[in-house]
Amino acid sequence: MQQLRKNGVDELVQSIKDRSRSENELIRASRHPFTLLVEDLEGY
């Protein structure tokens, strides 16, 4: 399983705003099952 790891919500938002970057990441990941995790610095 592949993971698209983001360092936080800000990085996730930036990659989503940059449409071509976001699309390229999803295209690369589409060949394999993947999980997108967003971690909270403060924990749960």
PDB file of C-alpha atoms in Angstrom:
ATOM      1  CA  MET A   1       0.000   0.000   0.000  1.00  0.00           C
ATOM      2  CA  GLN A   2       1.343   3.418  -0.959  1.00  0.00           C
ATOM      3  CA  GLN A   3       0.935   6.470   1.245  1.00  0.00           C
ATOM      4  CA  LEU A   4       0.674  10.072   0.132  1.00  0.00           C
ATOM      5  CA  ARG A   5       2.103  11.616   3.264  1.00  0.00           C
ATOM      6  CA  LYS A   6       1.501  15.278   3.983  1.00  0.00           C
ATOM      7  CA  ASN A   7       3.145  17.142   6.846  1.00  0.00           C
ATOM      8  CA  GLY A   8      -0.068  18.885   7.801  1.00  0.00           C
ATOM      9  CA  VAL A   9      -3.227  20.528   6.620  1.00  0.00           C
ATOM     10  CA  ASP A  10      -1.287  23.451   5.111  1.00  0.00           C
ATOM     11  CA  GLU A  11       0.724  21.132   2.861  1.00  0.00           C
ATOM     12  CA  LEU A  12      -2.426  19.226   1.932  1.00  0.00           C
ATOM     13  CA  VAL A  13      -4.218  22.473   1.031  1.00  0.00           C
ATOM     14  CA  GLN A  14      -1.258  23.671  -1.060  1.00  0.00           C
ATOM     15  CA  SER A  15      -1.113  20.434  -3.031  1.00  0.00           C
ATOM     16  CA  ILE A  16      -4.873  20.548  -3.623  1.00  0.00           C
ATOM     17  CA  LYS A  17      -4.692  24.204  -4.739  1.00  0.00           C
ATOM     18  CA  ASP A  18      -1.959  23.292  -7.227  1.00  0.00           C
ATOM     19  CA  ARG A  19      -4.267  21.279  -9.451  1.00  0.00           C
ATOM     20  CA  SER A  20      -1.614  19.728 -11.695  1.00  0.00           C
ATOM     21  CA  ARG A  21       0.480  18.641  -8.698  1.00  0.00           C
ATOM     22  CA  SER A  22      -2.560  17.141  -6.997  1.00  0.00           C
ATOM     23  CA  GLU A  23      -3.675  15.365 -10.169  1.00  0.00           C
ATOM     24  CA  ASN A  24      -0.183  13.976 -10.778  1.00  0.00           C
ATOM     25  CA  GLU A  25       0.023  12.594  -7.236  1.00  0.00           C
ATOM     26  CA  LEU A  26      -3.364  10.914  -7.593  1.00  0.00           C
ATOM     27  CA  ILE A  27      -2.511   9.524 -11.044  1.00  0.00           C
ATOM     28  CA  ARG A  28       0.704   7.990  -9.696  1.00  0.00           C
ATOM     29  CA  ALA A  29      -1.151   6.584  -6.687  1.00  0.00           C
ATOM     30  CA  SER A  30      -4.082   5.245  -8.720  1.00  0.00           C
ATOM     31  CA  ARG A  31      -2.046   2.245  -9.826  1.00  0.00           C
ATOM     32  CA  HIS A  32      -1.975   0.995  -6.246  1.00  0.00           C
ATOM     33  CA  PRO A  33      -4.289   1.151  -3.236  1.00  0.00           C
ATOM     34  CA  PHE A  34      -3.300   4.172  -1.169  1.00  0.00           C
ATOM     35  CA  THR A  35      -4.095   5.915   2.073  1.00  0.00           C
ATOM     36  CA  LEU A  36      -4.023   9.649   2.703  1.00  0.00           C
ATOM     37  CA  LEU A  37      -3.219  10.480   6.326  1.00  0.00           C
ATOM     38  CA  VAL A  38      -3.425  13.965   7.812  1.00  0.00           C
ATOM     39  CA  GLU A  39      -1.844  14.105  11.233  1.00  0.00           C
ATOM     40  CA  ASP A  40      -2.746  16.671  13.868  1.00  0.00           C
ATOM     41  CA  LEU A  41       0.299  18.132  15.631  1.00  0.00           C
ATOM     42  CA  GLU A  42      -1.722  18.232  18.853  1.00  0.00           C
ATOM     43  CA  GLY A  43      -2.668  14.566  18.546  1.00  0.00           C
ATOM     44  CA  TYR A  44      -6.185  13.251  18.906  1.00  0.00           C
TER      45      TYR A  44
END
